[in-house]
Amino acid sequence: MKELSLTKIKQTQEDKNRQIELTDSGVIPVHIAIIMDGNGRWAQSKGNIRLFGHKIGVDSVRDITEACAQLGVKFLTLYAFSTENWGRPSAEVRGLMRLLVSSLRKEADNLHRNNIRLVTIGQMDRFPDDCIKELDEAISLTEDNTGLELCLALSYSGRWDITEAVKKIAKHVEKGRLAPNLINDQMIGDHLSTASIPDPDLIIRTSGEYRISNFLLWQLAYSELYISELYWPDFRRNELYEAIHSFQKRDRRFGKVYKNKKDEISD
Ligand code: FPP
Protein backbone atom coordinates (compact mmCIF):
# COMPACT_ATOMS: atom_id res chain seq x y z
CA MET A 1 0.00 0.00 0.00
CA LYS A 2 1.28 3.47 -0.86
CA GLU A 3 1.61 6.00 1.98
CA LEU A 4 -0.67 9.01 1.68
CA SER A 5 0.92 12.40 2.17
CA LEU A 6 0.69 13.75 5.71
CA THR A 7 -1.94 16.41 6.20
CA LYS A 8 -3.32 18.04 9.31
CA ILE A 9 -6.91 17.60 8.17
CA LYS A 10 -9.13 15.33 10.30
CA GLN A 11 -10.47 12.36 8.40
CA THR A 12 -12.62 9.31 9.07
CA GLN A 13 -10.93 5.92 8.77
CA GLU A 14 -13.43 4.99 6.04
CA ASP A 15 -12.39 8.02 3.99
CA LYS A 16 -8.69 7.25 4.51
CA ASN A 17 -9.30 3.71 3.26
CA ARG A 18 -11.17 5.00 0.20
CA GLN A 19 -8.25 7.32 -0.62
CA ILE A 20 -5.69 4.54 -0.18
CA GLU A 21 -7.78 2.33 -2.52
CA LEU A 22 -7.75 5.13 -5.08
CA THR A 23 -4.01 5.76 -4.90
CA ASP A 24 -3.42 2.00 -5.18
CA SER A 25 -5.75 1.53 -8.15
CA GLY A 26 -4.04 3.95 -10.55
CA VAL A 27 -2.54 7.33 -11.23
CA ILE A 28 -3.86 10.36 -9.32
CA PRO A 29 -4.30 13.29 -11.74
CA VAL A 30 -1.61 15.94 -11.27
CA HIS A 31 -3.95 18.79 -12.20
CA ILE A 32 -7.74 18.79 -11.75
CA ALA A 33 -9.83 21.68 -13.06
CA ILE A 34 -13.48 22.12 -12.09
CA ILE A 35 -16.40 24.07 -13.54
CA MET A 36 -18.52 24.45 -10.41
CA ASP A 37 -22.02 24.71 -11.83
CA GLY A 38 -25.57 24.50 -10.50
CA ASN A 39 -25.48 26.59 -7.29
CA GLY A 40 -28.50 28.64 -8.35
CA ARG A 41 -30.60 25.66 -9.46
CA TRP A 42 -29.69 23.76 -6.30
CA ALA A 43 -30.93 26.66 -4.14
CA GLN A 44 -34.06 27.19 -6.22
CA SER A 45 -34.91 23.48 -6.06
CA LYS A 46 -34.98 23.94 -2.27
CA GLY A 47 -37.12 27.08 -2.48
CA ASN A 48 -34.18 29.28 -1.55
CA ILE A 49 -32.45 32.27 -3.13
CA ARG A 50 -29.51 31.70 -5.49
CA LEU A 51 -26.97 33.15 -3.05
CA PHE A 52 -27.77 30.36 -0.62
CA GLY A 53 -26.53 27.93 -3.27
CA HIS A 54 -23.24 29.84 -3.58
CA LYS A 55 -22.87 29.79 0.23
CA ILE A 56 -23.27 26.01 0.42
CA GLY A 57 -21.06 25.78 -2.67
CA VAL A 58 -18.22 27.11 -0.50
CA ASP A 59 -18.58 24.00 1.70
CA SER A 60 -18.02 21.90 -1.44
CA VAL A 61 -14.96 24.00 -2.30
CA ARG A 62 -13.53 23.27 1.17
CA ASP A 63 -14.29 19.53 1.00
CA ILE A 64 -12.89 19.08 -2.51
CA THR A 65 -9.78 21.14 -1.73
CA GLU A 66 -9.09 19.08 1.40
CA ALA A 67 -9.63 15.79 -0.43
CA CYS A 68 -7.30 16.85 -3.27
CA ALA A 69 -4.61 17.87 -0.76
CA GLN A 70 -4.93 14.53 1.03
CA LEU A 71 -4.75 12.56 -2.22
CA GLY A 72 -1.59 14.35 -3.37
CA VAL A 73 -3.17 16.20 -6.31
CA LYS A 74 -0.66 18.96 -7.14
CA PHE A 75 -2.91 21.57 -8.80
CA LEU A 76 -6.62 22.29 -8.42
CA THR A 77 -8.09 25.05 -10.59
CA LEU A 78 -11.62 26.22 -9.76
CA TYR A 79 -13.75 28.35 -12.10
CA ALA A 80 -15.06 30.63 -9.36
CA PHE A 81 -16.15 33.66 -11.41
CA SER A 82 -16.13 33.95 -15.20
CA THR A 83 -15.78 37.14 -17.25
CA GLU A 84 -19.40 36.56 -18.29
CA ASN A 85 -20.54 36.39 -14.62
CA TRP A 86 -20.17 40.21 -14.42
CA GLY A 87 -23.40 40.29 -16.45
CA ARG A 88 -25.45 38.74 -13.60
CA PRO A 89 -27.83 40.89 -11.52
CA SER A 90 -25.75 43.30 -9.42
CA ALA A 91 -27.13 41.93 -6.13
CA GLU A 92 -25.83 38.45 -7.03
CA VAL A 93 -22.43 39.82 -8.11
CA ARG A 94 -22.15 41.81 -4.84
CA GLY A 95 -23.22 38.73 -2.86
CA LEU A 96 -20.56 36.61 -4.56
CA MET A 97 -17.87 39.21 -3.78
CA ARG A 98 -18.94 39.32 -0.13
CA LEU A 99 -18.86 35.53 0.00
CA LEU A 100 -15.38 35.48 -1.49
CA VAL A 101 -14.11 37.96 1.12
CA SER A 102 -15.73 36.16 4.08
CA SER A 103 -14.58 32.72 2.84
CA LEU A 104 -11.00 33.92 2.44
CA ARG A 105 -11.06 35.43 5.94
CA LYS A 106 -12.34 32.17 7.36
CA GLU A 107 -10.23 29.76 5.32
CA ALA A 108 -6.82 31.43 4.79
CA ASP A 109 -5.31 30.06 8.03
CA ASN A 110 -6.72 26.62 7.32
CA LEU A 111 -5.15 26.64 3.83
CA HIS A 112 -1.85 27.70 5.36
CA ARG A 113 -1.91 25.04 8.11
CA ASN A 114 -2.45 22.43 5.42
CA ASN A 115 0.50 23.61 3.30
CA ILE A 116 -1.82 24.74 0.47
CA ARG A 117 -0.69 27.59 -1.79
CA LEU A 118 -3.36 29.96 -3.06
CA VAL A 119 -3.00 31.64 -6.46
CA THR A 120 -5.41 33.32 -8.88
CA ILE A 121 -5.77 33.73 -12.62
CA GLY A 122 -7.97 36.31 -14.33
CA GLN A 123 -8.55 40.06 -14.48
CA MET A 124 -8.09 40.77 -10.79
CA ASP A 125 -8.11 44.53 -11.34
CA ARG A 126 -11.86 44.35 -12.01
CA PHE A 127 -12.52 43.24 -8.43
CA PRO A 128 -13.43 45.59 -5.56
CA ASP A 129 -10.56 46.70 -3.30
CA ASP A 130 -11.63 44.64 -0.28
CA CYS A 131 -11.60 41.46 -2.40
CA ILE A 132 -8.16 42.24 -3.81
CA LYS A 133 -6.83 43.01 -0.31
CA GLU A 134 -8.18 39.74 1.14
CA LEU A 135 -6.84 37.75 -1.81
CA ASP A 136 -3.42 39.42 -1.64
CA GLU A 137 -3.17 38.63 2.06
CA ALA A 138 -4.11 34.96 1.60
CA ILE A 139 -1.75 34.67 -1.38
CA SER A 140 1.23 36.09 0.55
CA LEU A 141 0.42 34.06 3.67
CA THR A 142 0.53 30.82 1.65
CA GLU A 143 3.14 31.64 -1.01
CA ASP A 144 5.90 29.43 0.37
CA ASN A 145 3.69 26.39 0.88
CA THR A 146 4.69 23.31 -1.04
CA GLY A 147 1.54 21.16 -1.04
CA LEU A 148 -1.53 21.53 -3.25
CA GLU A 149 -1.69 24.68 -5.38
CA LEU A 150 -5.26 25.98 -5.30
CA CYS A 151 -5.86 28.30 -8.24
CA LEU A 152 -9.04 30.39 -8.26
CA ALA A 153 -10.06 31.53 -11.74
CA LEU A 154 -11.64 34.92 -11.05
CA SER A 155 -12.99 37.19 -13.76
CA TYR A 156 -11.42 34.63 -16.04
CA SER A 157 -12.23 33.41 -19.53
CA GLY A 158 -10.25 31.22 -21.88
CA ARG A 159 -10.63 33.69 -24.75
CA TRP A 160 -9.38 36.54 -22.54
CA ASP A 161 -6.34 34.42 -21.58
CA ILE A 162 -5.51 33.60 -25.21
CA THR A 163 -6.07 37.21 -26.31
CA GLU A 164 -3.66 38.47 -23.62
CA ALA A 165 -1.06 35.89 -24.68
CA VAL A 166 -1.39 36.96 -28.34
CA LYS A 167 -0.94 40.63 -27.35
CA LYS A 168 2.27 39.81 -25.41
CA ILE A 169 3.68 37.77 -28.31
CA ALA A 170 2.72 40.50 -30.82
CA LYS A 171 4.75 42.98 -28.73
CA HIS A 172 7.88 40.79 -29.14
CA VAL A 173 7.26 40.74 -32.91
CA GLU A 174 6.67 44.52 -32.99
CA LYS A 175 9.96 45.14 -31.18
CA GLY A 176 11.78 42.95 -33.70
CA ARG A 177 12.71 40.36 -31.07
CA LEU A 178 10.66 37.53 -32.59
CA ALA A 179 10.08 36.26 -36.13
CA PRO A 180 6.38 35.26 -36.61
CA ASN A 181 7.35 31.85 -38.02
CA LEU A 182 8.95 30.98 -34.66
CA ILE A 183 5.61 31.21 -32.84
CA ASN A 184 4.57 27.73 -31.75
CA ASP A 185 2.32 25.87 -29.24
CA GLN A 186 4.94 26.00 -26.51
CA MET A 187 5.38 29.75 -26.85
CA ILE A 188 1.64 30.40 -26.69
CA GLY A 189 1.34 28.18 -23.60
CA ASP A 190 4.24 30.07 -22.00
CA HIS A 191 2.34 33.35 -22.35
CA LEU A 192 -0.93 32.14 -20.82
CA SER A 193 -1.85 32.86 -17.20
CA THR A 194 -1.23 29.18 -16.41
CA ALA A 195 2.31 29.18 -17.87
CA SER A 196 3.90 27.81 -14.71
CA ILE A 197 1.64 24.77 -14.30
CA PRO A 198 0.90 21.67 -16.41
CA ASP A 199 -2.34 21.41 -18.38
CA PRO A 200 -5.25 19.78 -16.51
CA ASP A 201 -5.36 15.98 -16.67
CA LEU A 202 -8.99 15.93 -15.62
CA ILE A 203 -11.74 18.50 -16.10
CA ILE A 204 -14.90 18.06 -14.06
CA ARG A 205 -18.16 19.88 -14.69
CA THR A 206 -21.12 19.60 -12.36
CA SER A 207 -24.88 19.97 -12.96
CA GLY A 208 -25.04 17.70 -16.01
CA GLU A 209 -24.11 20.37 -18.57
CA TYR A 210 -21.84 19.28 -21.44
CA ARG A 211 -20.03 22.57 -22.10
CA ILE A 212 -16.60 24.12 -21.51
CA SER A 213 -18.10 27.62 -21.07
CA ASN A 214 -14.99 29.61 -21.99
CA PHE A 215 -12.86 27.98 -19.28
CA LEU A 216 -9.24 26.93 -19.98
CA LEU A 217 -9.78 26.69 -23.76
CA TRP A 218 -6.14 26.18 -24.75
CA GLN A 219 -5.12 24.15 -21.73
CA LEU A 220 -7.95 21.57 -21.98
CA ALA A 221 -6.84 20.23 -25.37
CA TYR A 222 -6.13 16.73 -24.02
CA SER A 223 -7.85 16.79 -20.63
CA GLU A 224 -10.18 13.95 -19.73
CA LEU A 225 -13.73 15.17 -19.25
CA TYR A 226 -16.01 14.05 -16.39
CA ILE A 227 -19.57 15.34 -16.16
CA SER A 228 -21.39 14.93 -12.86
CA GLU A 229 -25.17 15.16 -12.75
CA LEU A 230 -24.94 16.65 -9.23
CA TYR A 231 -25.29 20.36 -8.61
CA TRP A 232 -22.08 21.86 -7.15
CA PRO A 233 -23.36 22.18 -3.53
CA ASP A 234 -23.99 18.40 -3.57
CA PHE A 235 -20.62 17.58 -5.16
CA ARG A 236 -18.44 16.30 -2.34
CA ARG A 237 -15.38 14.08 -2.02
CA ASN A 238 -17.15 10.77 -2.77
CA GLU A 239 -18.18 12.12 -6.18
CA LEU A 240 -14.62 13.40 -6.69
CA TYR A 241 -13.38 9.86 -6.02
CA GLU A 242 -15.82 8.59 -8.70
CA ALA A 243 -14.38 11.13 -11.15
CA ILE A 244 -10.80 10.09 -10.38
CA HIS A 245 -11.75 6.43 -10.62
CA SER A 246 -13.27 7.07 -14.06
CA PHE A 247 -10.07 8.96 -15.06
CA GLN A 248 -7.95 5.99 -14.02
CA LYS A 249 -9.83 3.77 -16.49
CA ARG A 250 -9.25 6.08 -19.47
CA ASP A 251 -6.76 5.26 -22.20
CA ARG A 252 -5.02 8.60 -22.79
CA ARG A 253 -3.50 8.54 -26.26
CA PHE A 254 -2.93 12.26 -26.91
CA GLY A 255 -3.92 11.73 -30.55
CA LYS A 256 -1.51 8.80 -30.97
CA VAL A 257 -2.14 5.03 -30.92
CA TYR A 258 -0.08 3.75 -27.99
CA LYS A 259 -1.75 2.34 -24.91
CA ASN A 260 0.86 3.42 -22.37
CA LYS A 261 4.19 5.21 -22.03
CA LYS A 262 6.21 1.97 -22.37
CA ASP A 263 4.69 1.28 -25.81
CA GLU A 264 5.36 4.85 -26.86
CA ILE A 265 9.06 4.47 -26.07
CA SER A 266 9.40 1.11 -27.85
CA ASP A 267 7.63 2.40 -31.01
C1 FPP B 1 -22.12 28.39 -10.77
O1 FPP B 1 -23.44 28.19 -10.32
C2 FPP B 1 -21.26 28.95 -9.74
C3 FPP B 1 -20.70 30.20 -9.75
C4 FPP B 1 -20.91 31.18 -10.82
C5 FPP B 1 -19.86 30.69 -8.68
C6 FPP B 1 -19.09 29.66 -7.92
C7 FPP B 1 -18.83 30.24 -6.60
C8 FPP B 1 -18.77 29.58 -5.44
C9 FPP B 1 -18.84 28.12 -5.29
C10 FPP B 1 -18.65 30.33 -4.18
C11 FPP B 1 -17.46 31.21 -4.02
C12 FPP B 1 -16.18 30.55 -4.34
C13 FPP B 1 -15.07 30.58 -3.61
C14 FPP B 1 -13.86 29.98 -4.20
C15 FPP B 1 -14.99 31.15 -2.25
P1 FPP B 1 -24.58 28.98 -11.06
O2 FPP B 1 -24.88 30.22 -10.28
O3 FPP B 1 -24.19 29.22 -12.48
O4 FPP B 1 -25.77 27.99 -10.96
P2 FPP B 1 -26.93 27.78 -12.05
O5 FPP B 1 -26.27 27.24 -13.28
O6 FPP B 1 -27.82 26.79 -11.41
O7 FPP B 1 -27.58 29.10 -12.26
Tab-separated table of C-alpha atoms and ligand atoms in Angstrom:
chain	number	residue	atom	x	y	z
A	1	MET	CA	0.000	0.000	0.000
A	2	LYS	CA	1.279	3.472	-0.855
A	3	GLU	CA	1.614	5.996	1.978
A	4	LEU	CA	-0.672	9.006	1.678
A	5	SER	CA	0.925	12.405	2.175
A	6	LEU	CA	0.689	13.755	5.707
A	7	THR	CA	-1.945	16.410	6.199
A	8	LYS	CA	-3.317	18.038	9.314
A	9	ILE	CA	-6.911	17.605	8.171
A	10	LYS	CA	-9.126	15.332	10.305
A	11	GLN	CA	-10.465	12.356	8.396
A	12	THR	CA	-12.617	9.310	9.072
A	13	GLN	CA	-10.928	5.916	8.770
A	14	GLU	CA	-13.430	4.985	6.038
A	15	ASP	CA	-12.394	8.017	3.993
A	16	LYS	CA	-8.694	7.255	4.506
A	17	ASN	CA	-9.298	3.707	3.259
A	18	ARG	CA	-11.167	4.998	0.197
A	19	GLN	CA	-8.250	7.319	-0.620
A	20	ILE	CA	-5.693	4.536	-0.183
A	21	GLU	CA	-7.779	2.327	-2.518
A	22	LEU	CA	-7.749	5.129	-5.085
A	23	THR	CA	-4.007	5.756	-4.897
A	24	ASP	CA	-3.419	2.002	-5.178
A	25	SER	CA	-5.750	1.531	-8.145
A	26	GLY	CA	-4.039	3.952	-10.546
A	27	VAL	CA	-2.536	7.331	-11.226
A	28	ILE	CA	-3.864	10.360	-9.325
A	29	PRO	CA	-4.298	13.289	-11.738
A	30	VAL	CA	-1.609	15.937	-11.265
A	31	HIS	CA	-3.951	18.791	-12.198
A	32	ILE	CA	-7.737	18.785	-11.754
A	33	ALA	CA	-9.827	21.682	-13.062
A	34	ILE	CA	-13.479	22.120	-12.091
A	35	ILE	CA	-16.396	24.071	-13.544
A	36	MET	CA	-18.523	24.449	-10.406
A	37	ASP	CA	-22.024	24.714	-11.826
A	38	GLY	CA	-25.575	24.499	-10.497
A	39	ASN	CA	-25.483	26.587	-7.295
A	40	GLY	CA	-28.497	28.642	-8.352
A	41	ARG	CA	-30.596	25.657	-9.456
A	42	TRP	CA	-29.693	23.762	-6.301
A	43	ALA	CA	-30.930	26.664	-4.137
A	44	GLN	CA	-34.065	27.192	-6.216
A	45	SER	CA	-34.910	23.480	-6.056
A	46	LYS	CA	-34.983	23.939	-2.274
A	47	GLY	CA	-37.123	27.083	-2.476
A	48	ASN	CA	-34.178	29.278	-1.550
A	49	ILE	CA	-32.448	32.272	-3.134
A	50	ARG	CA	-29.511	31.696	-5.489
A	51	LEU	CA	-26.975	33.153	-3.055
A	52	PHE	CA	-27.770	30.356	-0.616
A	53	GLY	CA	-26.527	27.931	-3.274
A	54	HIS	CA	-23.240	29.841	-3.577
A	55	LYS	CA	-22.874	29.793	0.230
A	56	ILE	CA	-23.271	26.010	0.423
A	57	GLY	CA	-21.059	25.784	-2.671
A	58	VAL	CA	-18.216	27.106	-0.498
A	59	ASP	CA	-18.584	23.998	1.700
A	60	SER	CA	-18.024	21.901	-1.437
A	61	VAL	CA	-14.957	24.003	-2.296
A	62	ARG	CA	-13.531	23.269	1.171
A	63	ASP	CA	-14.286	19.535	1.004
A	64	ILE	CA	-12.887	19.081	-2.510
A	65	THR	CA	-9.777	21.144	-1.729
A	66	GLU	CA	-9.086	19.076	1.398
A	67	ALA	CA	-9.630	15.788	-0.427
A	68	CYS	CA	-7.300	16.850	-3.266
A	69	ALA	CA	-4.607	17.869	-0.758
A	70	GLN	CA	-4.928	14.527	1.029
A	71	LEU	CA	-4.745	12.563	-2.222
A	72	GLY	CA	-1.589	14.351	-3.375
A	73	VAL	CA	-3.167	16.203	-6.311
A	74	LYS	CA	-0.659	18.959	-7.144
A	75	PHE	CA	-2.910	21.566	-8.800
A	76	LEU	CA	-6.620	22.293	-8.415
A	77	THR	CA	-8.094	25.052	-10.593
A	78	LEU	CA	-11.622	26.216	-9.762
A	79	TYR	CA	-13.750	28.348	-12.105
A	80	ALA	CA	-15.064	30.625	-9.361
A	81	PHE	CA	-16.145	33.662	-11.412
A	82	SER	CA	-16.127	33.953	-15.196
A	83	THR	CA	-15.776	37.135	-17.246
A	84	GLU	CA	-19.403	36.560	-18.293
A	85	ASN	CA	-20.542	36.390	-14.624
A	86	TRP	CA	-20.166	40.210	-14.416
A	87	GLY	CA	-23.400	40.285	-16.450
A	88	ARG	CA	-25.445	38.742	-13.600
A	89	PRO	CA	-27.827	40.890	-11.517
A	90	SER	CA	-25.751	43.305	-9.422
A	91	ALA	CA	-27.128	41.926	-6.126
A	92	GLU	CA	-25.832	38.449	-7.034
A	93	VAL	CA	-22.430	39.820	-8.107
A	94	ARG	CA	-22.149	41.807	-4.844
A	95	GLY	CA	-23.217	38.731	-2.859
A	96	LEU	CA	-20.558	36.608	-4.562
A	97	MET	CA	-17.869	39.212	-3.783
A	98	ARG	CA	-18.936	39.320	-0.125
A	99	LEU	CA	-18.859	35.534	0.001
A	100	LEU	CA	-15.377	35.481	-1.490
A	101	VAL	CA	-14.111	37.957	1.124
A	102	SER	CA	-15.728	36.156	4.076
A	103	SER	CA	-14.581	32.718	2.842
A	104	LEU	CA	-11.003	33.916	2.439
A	105	ARG	CA	-11.061	35.427	5.938
A	106	LYS	CA	-12.341	32.170	7.365
A	107	GLU	CA	-10.230	29.757	5.321
A	108	ALA	CA	-6.820	31.428	4.790
A	109	ASP	CA	-5.310	30.058	8.034
A	110	ASN	CA	-6.717	26.620	7.317
A	111	LEU	CA	-5.151	26.635	3.833
A	112	HIS	CA	-1.847	27.697	5.359
A	113	ARG	CA	-1.912	25.038	8.109
A	114	ASN	CA	-2.448	22.432	5.423
A	115	ASN	CA	0.496	23.607	3.305
A	116	ILE	CA	-1.821	24.736	0.467
A	117	ARG	CA	-0.689	27.586	-1.794
A	118	LEU	CA	-3.362	29.962	-3.060
A	119	VAL	CA	-3.002	31.641	-6.460
A	120	THR	CA	-5.411	33.318	-8.877
A	121	ILE	CA	-5.771	33.729	-12.619
A	122	GLY	CA	-7.967	36.310	-14.326
A	123	GLN	CA	-8.549	40.056	-14.478
A	124	MET	CA	-8.091	40.766	-10.788
A	125	ASP	CA	-8.109	44.531	-11.336
A	126	ARG	CA	-11.861	44.346	-12.013
A	127	PHE	CA	-12.517	43.243	-8.425
A	128	PRO	CA	-13.427	45.589	-5.561
A	129	ASP	CA	-10.559	46.701	-3.302
A	130	ASP	CA	-11.629	44.637	-0.282
A	131	CYS	CA	-11.599	41.455	-2.399
A	132	ILE	CA	-8.155	42.242	-3.806
A	133	LYS	CA	-6.832	43.008	-0.310
A	134	GLU	CA	-8.177	39.745	1.142
A	135	LEU	CA	-6.842	37.746	-1.813
A	136	ASP	CA	-3.415	39.417	-1.645
A	137	GLU	CA	-3.169	38.628	2.063
A	138	ALA	CA	-4.110	34.964	1.600
A	139	ILE	CA	-1.749	34.671	-1.379
A	140	SER	CA	1.233	36.090	0.554
A	141	LEU	CA	0.416	34.063	3.666
A	142	THR	CA	0.530	30.822	1.655
A	143	GLU	CA	3.140	31.644	-1.009
A	144	ASP	CA	5.903	29.429	0.370
A	145	ASN	CA	3.685	26.395	0.885
A	146	THR	CA	4.695	23.307	-1.036
A	147	GLY	CA	1.539	21.156	-1.036
A	148	LEU	CA	-1.527	21.529	-3.252
A	149	GLU	CA	-1.690	24.682	-5.384
A	150	LEU	CA	-5.261	25.979	-5.299
A	151	CYS	CA	-5.863	28.297	-8.244
A	152	LEU	CA	-9.040	30.390	-8.263
A	153	ALA	CA	-10.062	31.526	-11.741
A	154	LEU	CA	-11.643	34.924	-11.051
A	155	SER	CA	-12.986	37.195	-13.761
A	156	TYR	CA	-11.423	34.629	-16.043
A	157	SER	CA	-12.234	33.409	-19.525
A	158	GLY	CA	-10.248	31.220	-21.879
A	159	ARG	CA	-10.629	33.688	-24.745
A	160	TRP	CA	-9.379	36.539	-22.535
A	161	ASP	CA	-6.344	34.417	-21.576
A	162	ILE	CA	-5.507	33.596	-25.213
A	163	THR	CA	-6.065	37.215	-26.306
A	164	GLU	CA	-3.658	38.469	-23.616
A	165	ALA	CA	-1.059	35.886	-24.681
A	166	VAL	CA	-1.393	36.961	-28.337
A	167	LYS	CA	-0.937	40.626	-27.351
A	168	LYS	CA	2.269	39.814	-25.411
A	169	ILE	CA	3.683	37.770	-28.308
A	170	ALA	CA	2.716	40.495	-30.816
A	171	LYS	CA	4.750	42.984	-28.726
A	172	HIS	CA	7.876	40.793	-29.139
A	173	VAL	CA	7.263	40.743	-32.907
A	174	GLU	CA	6.669	44.517	-32.991
A	175	LYS	CA	9.956	45.140	-31.183
A	176	GLY	CA	11.783	42.953	-33.698
A	177	ARG	CA	12.706	40.355	-31.069
A	178	LEU	CA	10.661	37.530	-32.595
A	179	ALA	CA	10.076	36.260	-36.127
A	180	PRO	CA	6.379	35.257	-36.610
A	181	ASN	CA	7.348	31.847	-38.017
A	182	LEU	CA	8.954	30.981	-34.662
A	183	ILE	CA	5.609	31.206	-32.839
A	184	ASN	CA	4.565	27.728	-31.747
A	185	ASP	CA	2.320	25.870	-29.238
A	186	GLN	CA	4.945	26.000	-26.512
A	187	MET	CA	5.377	29.752	-26.852
A	188	ILE	CA	1.636	30.404	-26.691
A	189	GLY	CA	1.341	28.176	-23.600
A	190	ASP	CA	4.238	30.071	-22.002
A	191	HIS	CA	2.341	33.353	-22.351
A	192	LEU	CA	-0.928	32.141	-20.817
A	193	SER	CA	-1.851	32.863	-17.201
A	194	THR	CA	-1.231	29.182	-16.413
A	195	ALA	CA	2.309	29.179	-17.873
A	196	SER	CA	3.903	27.811	-14.712
A	197	ILE	CA	1.639	24.771	-14.304
A	198	PRO	CA	0.899	21.669	-16.405
A	199	ASP	CA	-2.345	21.414	-18.381
A	200	PRO	CA	-5.247	19.785	-16.507
A	201	ASP	CA	-5.362	15.979	-16.672
A	202	LEU	CA	-8.993	15.926	-15.623
A	203	ILE	CA	-11.742	18.501	-16.104
A	204	ILE	CA	-14.903	18.057	-14.064
A	205	ARG	CA	-18.164	19.881	-14.689
A	206	THR	CA	-21.118	19.597	-12.356
A	207	SER	CA	-24.882	19.967	-12.959
A	208	GLY	CA	-25.037	17.697	-16.008
A	209	GLU	CA	-24.107	20.374	-18.566
A	210	TYR	CA	-21.840	19.280	-21.436
A	211	ARG	CA	-20.031	22.574	-22.100
A	212	ILE	CA	-16.599	24.118	-21.505
A	213	SER	CA	-18.098	27.623	-21.074
A	214	ASN	CA	-14.991	29.605	-21.990
A	215	PHE	CA	-12.860	27.979	-19.282
A	216	LEU	CA	-9.238	26.931	-19.983
A	217	LEU	CA	-9.777	26.691	-23.759
A	218	TRP	CA	-6.139	26.181	-24.754
A	219	GLN	CA	-5.119	24.145	-21.726
A	220	LEU	CA	-7.946	21.572	-21.978
A	221	ALA	CA	-6.835	20.230	-25.375
A	222	TYR	CA	-6.127	16.732	-24.021
A	223	SER	CA	-7.851	16.791	-20.628
A	224	GLU	CA	-10.182	13.951	-19.726
A	225	LEU	CA	-13.734	15.174	-19.252
A	226	TYR	CA	-16.008	14.050	-16.395
A	227	ILE	CA	-19.569	15.338	-16.161
A	228	SER	CA	-21.390	14.932	-12.863
A	229	GLU	CA	-25.172	15.162	-12.748
A	230	LEU	CA	-24.939	16.645	-9.227
A	231	TYR	CA	-25.290	20.362	-8.607
A	232	TRP	CA	-22.085	21.859	-7.153
A	233	PRO	CA	-23.364	22.177	-3.529
A	234	ASP	CA	-23.994	18.396	-3.573
A	235	PHE	CA	-20.618	17.583	-5.163
A	236	ARG	CA	-18.443	16.301	-2.337
A	237	ARG	CA	-15.381	14.083	-2.016
A	238	ASN	CA	-17.152	10.772	-2.769
A	239	GLU	CA	-18.181	12.116	-6.181
A	240	LEU	CA	-14.617	13.396	-6.690
A	241	TYR	CA	-13.382	9.856	-6.017
A	242	GLU	CA	-15.820	8.588	-8.699
A	243	ALA	CA	-14.385	11.134	-11.151
A	244	ILE	CA	-10.800	10.087	-10.381
A	245	HIS	CA	-11.754	6.427	-10.623
A	246	SER	CA	-13.269	7.073	-14.058
A	247	PHE	CA	-10.074	8.964	-15.056
A	248	GLN	CA	-7.950	5.989	-14.020
A	249	LYS	CA	-9.834	3.765	-16.492
A	250	ARG	CA	-9.253	6.080	-19.473
A	251	ASP	CA	-6.763	5.255	-22.198
A	252	ARG	CA	-5.021	8.603	-22.791
A	253	ARG	CA	-3.504	8.544	-26.262
A	254	PHE	CA	-2.934	12.261	-26.914
A	255	GLY	CA	-3.921	11.726	-30.548
A	256	LYS	CA	-1.511	8.796	-30.967
A	257	VAL	CA	-2.138	5.030	-30.918
A	258	TYR	CA	-0.076	3.751	-27.993
A	259	LYS	CA	-1.747	2.339	-24.908
A	260	ASN	CA	0.861	3.425	-22.365
A	261	LYS	CA	4.188	5.213	-22.034
A	262	LYS	CA	6.205	1.966	-22.371
A	263	ASP	CA	4.693	1.280	-25.811
A	264	GLU	CA	5.364	4.854	-26.862
A	265	ILE	CA	9.061	4.473	-26.066
A	266	SER	CA	9.405	1.107	-27.853
A	267	ASP	CA	7.634	2.398	-31.014
B	1	FPP	C1	-22.124	28.391	-10.772
B	1	FPP	O1	-23.435	28.188	-10.322
B	1	FPP	C2	-21.260	28.948	-9.740
B	1	FPP	C3	-20.699	30.202	-9.751
B	1	FPP	C4	-20.909	31.179	-10.819
B	1	FPP	C5	-19.856	30.692	-8.683
B	1	FPP	C6	-19.091	29.664	-7.918
B	1	FPP	C7	-18.826	30.240	-6.598
B	1	FPP	C8	-18.770	29.580	-5.440
B	1	FPP	C9	-18.844	28.120	-5.285
B	1	FPP	C10	-18.650	30.328	-4.176
B	1	FPP	C11	-17.461	31.205	-4.024
B	1	FPP	C12	-16.179	30.551	-4.344
B	1	FPP	C13	-15.074	30.581	-3.607
B	1	FPP	C14	-13.862	29.978	-4.199
B	1	FPP	C15	-14.989	31.145	-2.252
B	1	FPP	P1	-24.581	28.979	-11.059
B	1	FPP	O2	-24.879	30.216	-10.283
B	1	FPP	O3	-24.193	29.216	-12.479
B	1	FPP	O4	-25.772	27.986	-10.964
B	1	FPP	P2	-26.928	27.776	-12.054
B	1	FPP	O5	-26.271	27.244	-13.282
B	1	FPP	O6	-27.821	26.785	-11.408
B	1	FPP	O7	-27.584	29.102	-12.264
